Coordinates of C-alpha atoms and ligand atoms in Angstrom, one line a residue:
M1 CA -20.1 -41.0 83.6
T2 CA -17.5 -38.8 81.9
K3 CA -18.0 -38.9 78.2
I4 CA -15.2 -40.0 75.8
P5 CA -14.1 -37.0 73.7
V6 CA -14.3 -37.8 70.0
G7 CA -13.4 -36.2 66.7
V8 CA -15.1 -36.3 63.3
L9 CA -13.0 -36.1 60.1
G10 CA -15.1 -34.9 57.2
A11 CA -17.5 -33.3 59.8
T12 CA -19.0 -30.9 57.3
G13 CA -20.1 -33.5 54.7
M14 CA -23.2 -35.5 54.4
V15 CA -22.1 -38.4 56.6
G16 CA -20.1 -36.0 58.9
Q17 CA -23.3 -34.0 59.6
N18 CA -25.1 -37.2 60.5
Y19 CA -22.3 -38.1 63.0
I20 CA -22.5 -34.6 64.5
A21 CA -26.3 -34.8 64.9
L22 CA -26.4 -38.4 66.1
L23 CA -23.7 -37.7 68.7
N24 CA -25.6 -34.7 70.1
D25 CA -26.9 -36.6 73.1
H26 CA -24.9 -39.8 73.0
P27 CA -24.5 -41.3 76.5
W28 CA -20.8 -42.3 76.0
F29 CA -19.3 -40.0 73.3
E30 CA -19.0 -36.3 72.9
V31 CA -17.8 -34.4 69.9
R32 CA -14.9 -32.1 70.8
Y33 CA -12.9 -32.1 67.6
A34 CA -14.0 -31.5 64.0
A35 CA -11.9 -31.6 60.8
A36 CA -12.6 -31.2 57.1
S37 CA -10.9 -29.9 54.0
P38 CA -8.6 -26.8 53.9
R39 CA -11.7 -25.0 52.5
S40 CA -13.4 -25.3 55.9
A41 CA -10.4 -25.2 58.2
G42 CA -10.1 -22.2 60.5
K43 CA -13.9 -21.6 60.4
K44 CA -16.2 -22.1 63.4
Y45 CA -18.3 -25.3 62.6
R46 CA -21.5 -23.2 62.4
D47 CA -19.9 -21.0 59.7
A48 CA -18.4 -24.0 57.8
V49 CA -21.9 -25.6 57.5
A50 CA -23.9 -22.4 57.1
G51 CA -26.2 -22.8 54.1
R52 CA -25.4 -26.5 53.6
W53 CA -26.6 -28.2 56.9
Q54 CA -28.8 -30.9 55.5
L55 CA -30.6 -32.4 58.5
A56 CA -33.8 -31.5 60.4
K57 CA -32.0 -32.1 63.7
A58 CA -29.6 -29.2 64.7
Y59 CA -26.0 -29.6 65.8
A60 CA -25.3 -29.1 69.5
P61 CA -24.5 -25.5 70.4
H62 CA -21.0 -26.4 71.7
V63 CA -20.2 -28.1 68.3
G64 CA -21.1 -24.9 66.4
E65 CA -18.3 -23.1 68.4
I66 CA -15.6 -25.7 67.5
T67 CA -13.0 -24.4 65.1
V68 CA -12.7 -26.8 62.2
E69 CA -9.2 -28.2 61.6
D70 CA -7.6 -29.4 58.4
A71 CA -8.1 -33.1 58.4
N72 CA -4.7 -33.5 56.6
D73 CA -2.9 -32.1 59.6
V74 CA -2.6 -35.1 61.9
G75 CA -0.4 -33.1 64.2
R76 CA -3.5 -30.9 65.2
A77 CA -5.4 -34.1 66.1
A78 CA -2.4 -35.5 68.0
A79 CA -2.3 -32.2 70.0
A80 CA -6.1 -32.5 70.7
F81 CA -5.5 -36.1 71.8
K82 CA -2.8 -34.9 74.2
R83 CA -5.1 -32.2 75.6
G84 CA -7.8 -34.8 76.1
D85 CA -10.1 -33.5 73.4
C86 CA -10.0 -36.4 70.9
S87 CA -9.7 -40.0 72.1
F88 CA -10.5 -41.5 68.7
V89 CA -12.0 -40.3 65.4
F90 CA -14.8 -41.2 63.1
S91 CA -13.6 -40.8 59.5
A92 CA -16.1 -39.6 56.9
L93 CA -13.7 -38.2 54.4
E94 CA -14.4 -38.0 50.7
M95 CA -11.1 -37.5 48.9
G96 CA -8.8 -39.7 46.7
R97 CA -8.7 -43.4 47.9
D98 CA -4.9 -43.4 48.3
A99 CA -5.0 -40.1 50.2
V100 CA -7.6 -41.4 52.6
K101 CA -5.7 -44.6 53.1
A102 CA -2.5 -42.9 54.0
L103 CA -4.2 -40.3 56.2
E104 CA -6.2 -42.9 58.2
E105 CA -2.9 -44.8 58.7
A106 CA -1.2 -41.6 59.9
Y107 CA -3.9 -41.1 62.5
A108 CA -3.6 -44.7 63.7
A109 CA 0.2 -44.4 63.9
A110 CA -0.2 -41.2 65.9
G111 CA -2.1 -43.3 68.5
I112 CA -5.6 -42.2 67.4
P113 CA -8.1 -45.1 66.6
V114 CA -10.0 -44.5 63.3
I115 CA -13.6 -45.8 62.9
S116 CA -14.0 -45.2 59.2
N117 CA -16.8 -44.9 56.6
A118 CA -14.5 -44.6 53.7
S119 CA -13.9 -47.5 51.3
A120 CA -10.1 -47.0 51.2
H121 CA -9.3 -49.7 53.8
R122 CA -12.1 -52.1 53.1
W123 CA -9.7 -54.4 51.2
T124 CA -6.8 -54.2 53.6
P125 CA -6.6 -57.8 54.9
D126 CA -5.9 -56.9 58.5
V127 CA -8.6 -54.2 58.7
P128 CA -12.0 -55.4 59.9
V129 CA -15.1 -54.4 58.0
L130 CA -17.7 -54.5 60.7
I131 CA -21.4 -54.8 60.9
A132 CA -21.9 -55.1 64.6
E133 CA -24.7 -57.7 64.3
V134 CA -22.9 -59.9 61.8
N135 CA -19.2 -60.1 62.4
P136 CA -18.3 -58.5 65.8
H137 CA -15.6 -61.1 66.3
H138 CA -13.6 -59.6 63.4
A139 CA -12.8 -56.8 65.8
D140 CA -10.5 -59.2 67.6
I141 CA -8.0 -58.8 64.8
I142 CA -7.1 -55.4 66.2
P143 CA -4.3 -56.5 68.5
M144 CA -2.7 -58.3 65.5
Q145 CA -3.2 -55.3 63.3
R146 CA -1.5 -53.1 66.0
K147 CA 1.4 -55.6 66.4
A148 CA 2.0 -55.9 62.6
R149 CA 2.0 -52.1 62.1
G150 CA 3.8 -51.2 65.3
W151 CA 0.8 -49.2 66.5
D152 CA 0.4 -49.1 70.3
R153 CA -3.0 -47.5 70.7
G154 CA -4.2 -46.6 67.3
F155 CA -6.0 -49.0 64.9
I156 CA -8.3 -48.8 61.9
A157 CA -11.8 -50.4 61.7
V158 CA -14.2 -49.7 58.9
K159 CA -17.8 -50.3 57.9
P160 CA -19.0 -51.6 54.6
N161 CA -20.7 -49.9 51.7
C162 CA -24.2 -48.5 52.5
S163 CA -25.9 -50.4 49.7
I164 CA -25.4 -53.9 51.2
Q165 CA -26.7 -53.0 54.7
G166 CA -30.3 -53.9 54.0
Y167 CA -29.5 -57.6 53.3
M168 CA -26.4 -58.5 55.2
A169 CA -28.1 -59.2 58.6
P170 CA -31.0 -61.1 56.9
L171 CA -28.4 -63.3 55.0
Y172 CA -26.4 -63.8 58.2
A173 CA -29.6 -64.7 60.2
L174 CA -30.4 -67.4 57.6
A175 CA -26.9 -68.8 57.5
K176 CA -26.9 -69.0 61.3
A177 CA -30.0 -71.0 61.1
G178 CA -28.2 -73.4 58.7
Y179 CA -29.4 -71.9 55.4
Q180 CA -26.4 -70.6 53.5
A181 CA -27.2 -68.4 50.5
E182 CA -25.1 -69.6 47.6
R183 CA -26.2 -67.3 44.7
L184 CA -27.7 -63.9 44.9
I185 CA -28.9 -61.3 42.4
V186 CA -29.5 -57.8 43.7
S187 CA -30.8 -54.7 42.1
T188 CA -30.5 -51.5 44.3
L189 CA -32.4 -48.3 44.2
Q190 CA -30.0 -45.9 45.9
A191 CA -30.8 -42.5 47.4
V192 CA -29.1 -39.3 46.3
S193 CA -27.7 -38.6 49.8
G194 CA -25.4 -41.6 49.1
A195 CA -23.4 -39.5 46.8
G196 CA -22.6 -36.9 49.5
Y197 CA -23.4 -33.2 49.2
P198 CA -24.0 -31.5 46.8
G199 CA -23.8 -35.0 45.1
V200 CA -25.8 -35.7 42.0
A201 CA -26.8 -32.7 39.9
S202 CA -30.6 -32.1 40.1
M203 CA -30.8 -32.1 36.2
D204 CA -29.4 -35.6 36.2
I205 CA -31.7 -37.2 38.8
I206 CA -35.1 -35.4 38.9
D207 CA -37.6 -37.4 36.8
N208 CA -34.9 -39.9 36.1
V209 CA -33.0 -43.1 37.1
V210 CA -29.3 -43.4 36.6
P211 CA -28.3 -47.0 36.1
Y212 CA -24.7 -46.5 37.1
I213 CA -22.9 -45.7 40.4
G214 CA -19.1 -45.8 39.9
G215 CA -17.5 -48.8 41.8
E216 CA -20.7 -49.6 43.7
E217 CA -21.5 -53.0 42.0
E218 CA -17.9 -54.2 42.6
K219 CA -18.1 -53.2 46.3
S220 CA -21.5 -54.9 46.6
E221 CA -20.2 -58.1 45.1
K222 CA -16.9 -58.3 47.1
E223 CA -17.5 -56.8 50.6
P224 CA -20.0 -59.4 51.8
L225 CA -17.4 -62.1 51.3
K226 CA -14.9 -60.3 53.6
I227 CA -17.7 -59.7 56.2
F228 CA -18.6 -63.4 56.1
G229 CA -14.9 -64.4 56.1
A230 CA -12.7 -65.9 58.9
V231 CA -9.8 -64.4 60.8
E232 CA -6.8 -66.6 60.2
N233 CA -3.2 -65.7 61.3
G234 CA -4.0 -62.0 61.7
L235 CA -5.7 -61.6 58.4
I236 CA -9.3 -61.9 57.2
Q237 CA -9.7 -64.7 54.6
N238 CA -12.8 -64.1 52.4
A239 CA -15.7 -66.5 52.3
A240 CA -16.3 -68.2 49.0
L241 CA -20.0 -67.7 49.0
P242 CA -22.5 -66.3 48.2
K243 CA -21.7 -65.5 44.6
I244 CA -23.3 -62.1 44.0
S245 CA -24.4 -60.2 40.8
A246 CA -25.4 -56.6 41.5
H247 CA -27.1 -53.8 39.5
C248 CA -26.8 -50.5 41.3
N249 CA -29.1 -47.6 40.3
R250 CA -29.4 -44.0 41.6
V251 CA -33.0 -42.9 42.1
P252 CA -34.6 -39.6 43.1
V253 CA -35.1 -40.5 46.8
T254 CA -33.4 -38.3 49.4
D255 CA -32.5 -41.1 52.0
G256 CA -32.9 -44.8 52.1
H257 CA -31.4 -47.5 49.9
T258 CA -33.8 -50.2 48.6
A259 CA -32.5 -53.6 47.4
C260 CA -34.5 -56.2 45.5
I261 CA -33.0 -59.6 46.0
S262 CA -33.4 -63.1 44.5
L263 CA -31.4 -65.8 46.2
E264 CA -30.6 -69.5 46.0
F265 CA -29.7 -71.6 49.0
G266 CA -27.3 -74.5 49.1
A267 CA -28.4 -78.0 49.6
R268 CA -30.2 -77.1 52.9
K269 CA -33.2 -75.0 52.2
P270 CA -35.8 -73.5 54.6
G271 CA -39.0 -75.4 54.8
S272 CA -41.3 -72.5 54.2
I273 CA -41.7 -68.7 53.8
E274 CA -43.1 -68.6 57.3
E275 CA -39.9 -70.2 58.7
I276 CA -37.8 -67.5 57.1
K277 CA -39.9 -64.7 58.5
K278 CA -39.6 -66.3 61.9
I279 CA -35.8 -66.5 61.6
W280 CA -35.7 -62.8 60.7
T281 CA -38.1 -61.4 63.3
G282 CA -36.5 -63.5 66.0
F283 CA -32.9 -62.5 65.1
K284 CA -30.9 -61.0 67.9
A285 CA -27.2 -60.4 67.9
L286 CA -24.5 -59.0 70.2
P287 CA -25.5 -55.3 70.0
Q288 CA -29.1 -56.3 71.1
E289 CA -27.8 -58.6 73.9
L290 CA -25.5 -55.9 75.2
D291 CA -28.2 -53.2 74.7
L292 CA -25.7 -50.9 73.0
P293 CA -27.1 -47.3 72.9
T294 CA -27.4 -47.1 69.1
A295 CA -28.5 -50.7 68.5
P296 CA -32.0 -51.2 67.2
V297 CA -34.2 -53.2 69.5
Q298 CA -35.0 -55.4 66.6
A299 CA -32.3 -55.5 63.9
I300 CA -34.7 -56.9 61.2
I301 CA -38.3 -55.7 60.9
Y302 CA -40.6 -57.6 58.6
R303 CA -43.6 -55.8 57.0
E304 CA -46.5 -57.9 55.8
E305 CA -48.0 -55.2 53.6
N306 CA -47.6 -55.9 49.8
D307 CA -46.3 -52.4 49.2
R308 CA -43.6 -52.1 51.9
P309 CA -40.8 -51.3 52.6
Q310 CA -40.8 -47.8 51.2
P311 CA -38.0 -45.3 51.8
R312 CA -40.3 -42.5 53.1
K313 CA -42.3 -44.7 55.4
D314 CA -39.7 -47.2 56.6
R315 CA -36.2 -45.6 56.6
D316 CA -36.5 -44.2 60.1
A317 CA -37.5 -47.5 61.7
D318 CA -36.0 -47.9 65.2
K319 CA -33.8 -44.8 65.1
A320 CA -33.1 -45.5 61.4
M321 CA -30.9 -48.4 62.5
A322 CA -33.2 -51.3 61.7
V323 CA -33.4 -52.9 58.3
V324 CA -36.9 -53.3 57.0
I325 CA -37.9 -56.3 54.8
G326 CA -41.0 -57.1 52.9
R327 CA -42.4 -59.0 49.9
L328 CA -40.8 -62.3 50.8
R329 CA -42.0 -64.8 48.2
P330 CA -40.9 -67.8 46.2
C331 CA -38.7 -67.1 43.2
N332 CA -39.3 -68.7 39.8
V333 CA -35.6 -68.9 39.1
F334 CA -33.8 -69.1 42.5
D335 CA -35.4 -70.1 45.8
I336 CA -36.8 -66.8 47.3
R337 CA -37.0 -63.1 46.6
F338 CA -37.6 -60.1 48.8
T339 CA -37.2 -56.4 49.2
A340 CA -34.9 -54.8 51.8
L341 CA -34.4 -51.2 52.9
S342 CA -31.9 -49.4 55.1
H343 CA -31.2 -45.8 55.9
N344 CA -28.0 -45.1 54.0
T345 CA -26.6 -42.2 56.0
V346 CA -27.6 -43.6 59.4
R347 CA -27.5 -47.4 59.4
G348 CA -25.3 -47.4 56.3
A349 CA -22.9 -44.7 57.5
A350 CA -22.8 -42.6 60.7
G351 CA -25.2 -44.7 62.8
G352 CA -23.4 -47.9 61.8
G353 CA -20.0 -46.3 62.6
I354 CA -21.2 -45.2 66.1
L355 CA -22.6 -48.7 66.7
N356 CA -19.2 -50.1 65.8
A357 CA -17.5 -47.7 68.2
E358 CA -19.9 -48.8 71.0
L359 CA -19.0 -52.4 70.2
L360 CA -15.3 -51.6 70.2
R361 CA -15.6 -49.8 73.5
H362 CA -17.4 -52.8 75.0
K363 CA -14.5 -55.0 73.8
G364 CA -12.0 -52.7 75.4
Y365 CA -10.4 -51.2 72.3
L366 CA -11.5 -47.6 72.9
Q367 CA -10.7 -46.2 76.3
Ligands
LIG1 P1 -19.3 -35.4 51.3 O1 -20.7 -35.0 51.6 O2 -18.8 -35.1 49.9 O3 -18.3 -34.9 52.4 C1 -16.9 -35.1 52.3 C2 -16.2 -34.6 53.5 O4 -14.8 -34.7 53.2 C3 -16.4 -33.1 53.8 O5 -16.3 -32.8 55.2 C4 -15.2 -32.4 53.1 O6 -14.8 -31.2 53.7 C5 -14.1 -33.5 53.3 N1 -13.0 -33.3 52.3 C6 -13.1 -33.3 51.0 N2 -11.9 -33.1 50.4 C7 -11.0 -33.1 51.4 C8 -9.6 -32.9 51.5 N3 -8.9 -32.8 50.4 N4 -9.0 -33.0 52.7 C9 -9.7 -33.2 53.9 N5 -11.1 -33.3 53.8 C10 -11.7 -33.3 52.7 O7 -19.2 -37.0 51.3 P2 -20.1 -38.1 52.2 O8 -21.3 -38.6 51.5 O9 -20.3 -37.5 53.6 O10 -19.1 -39.3 52.3 C11 -18.0 -39.4 53.3 C12 -17.4 -40.7 53.2 O11 -18.4 -41.7 53.7 C13 -17.0 -41.2 51.8 O12 -15.8 -41.9 51.9 C14 -18.2 -42.1 51.4 O13 -17.8 -43.0 50.4 C15 -18.6 -42.7 52.7 N6 -20.0 -43.2 52.8 C16 -21.0 -42.3 52.4 C17 -22.3 -42.8 52.5 C18 -23.5 -41.9 52.2 O14 -24.6 -42.4 52.3 N7 -23.3 -40.6 51.8 C19 -22.6 -44.0 53.1 C20 -21.5 -44.9 53.4 C21 -20.2 -44.4 53.3 P3 -15.3 -29.8 53.1 O15 -16.8 -29.6 53.5 O16 -14.5 -28.8 53.8 O17 -15.1 -29.8 51.6

């Protein structure tokens, strides 16, 4: 099969590097275009990341030879599209919110679909915030988005904040079984790679916990409502529940966001802890049914040990795409409590973006 040529915007950053590494031997997509800030533009990719490549896995030799473009120059990407070097882009840009918003729209207007990790468009009502296992049907807003914006081929689809990944599929699995979470309190322990590179200063985080991550609690409380929402008249209407209270903390872990959750169900409650574990371990969704290349075989893994999940031991489960849960027990205040873990730069960023692209290709939105 001829691979689809793709571009990565923000290719030199923490998430961009993960895209480059994960796409090394992807069966459907091949990186042929890379863009970043004007600081990196004009350099070969290998020179642009020299001294700041963060991953154990290397980039493919052909990517090292790609000349990095200025991501602000949409014309360069449009020319690459015409040459057949960039059919769509993954966006992993970190710059001002308004700038990212406008830039991603410019790419879509130029006919280049944008699969984004940035938060800029997560609140745009006609832009789907996709978790492939949870709301794949939201992708079907794309024809309406195109029509409303006058875009023929381009569109924007985004993925949510990395800190909510660990518990969205588990909540969805329970809701699907008839057990709707109504109130939820979550405390997160978030890895430093979540702040990009170079990210948090070592003097701030070594031997320390920082009980504040700008904007993260608001995102954690709002984004699940859009993901659980319904598509009506070309817009996504947010769900009313669950009501969420979030405490987000930065901890000295390299990769892997942990979330400690207490939740209360509505009137219908699961009969037992064992029933919940069965719902989670038996959960299969569209990516598993379609056997998409980046989909974890089992989207939710439950660990019985008292001291799991742990970032170092569990973040790489099933290509770092599974969420790992443990410590499910009754809650003295709400109904249940548990601990969830997901790899923030893979499941929560580049891997999640690639899985979304696989889903969108399956649905016929990426040719
Ligand atoms: P990062 O390591 O700081 O990388 C930022 C990227 O954006 C770099 O490639 C950088 O290029 C480029 N960039 C910066 N300023 C630019 C400008 N003015 N014009 C064009 N490009 C510019 O950030 P990151 O952690 O990879 O995050 C990327 C995006 O993913 C952000 O929107 C973030 O919120 C989101 N995200 C991150 C995570 C995570 O776990 N890290 C998870 C989910 C979502 P240079 O290298 O040339 O400066």
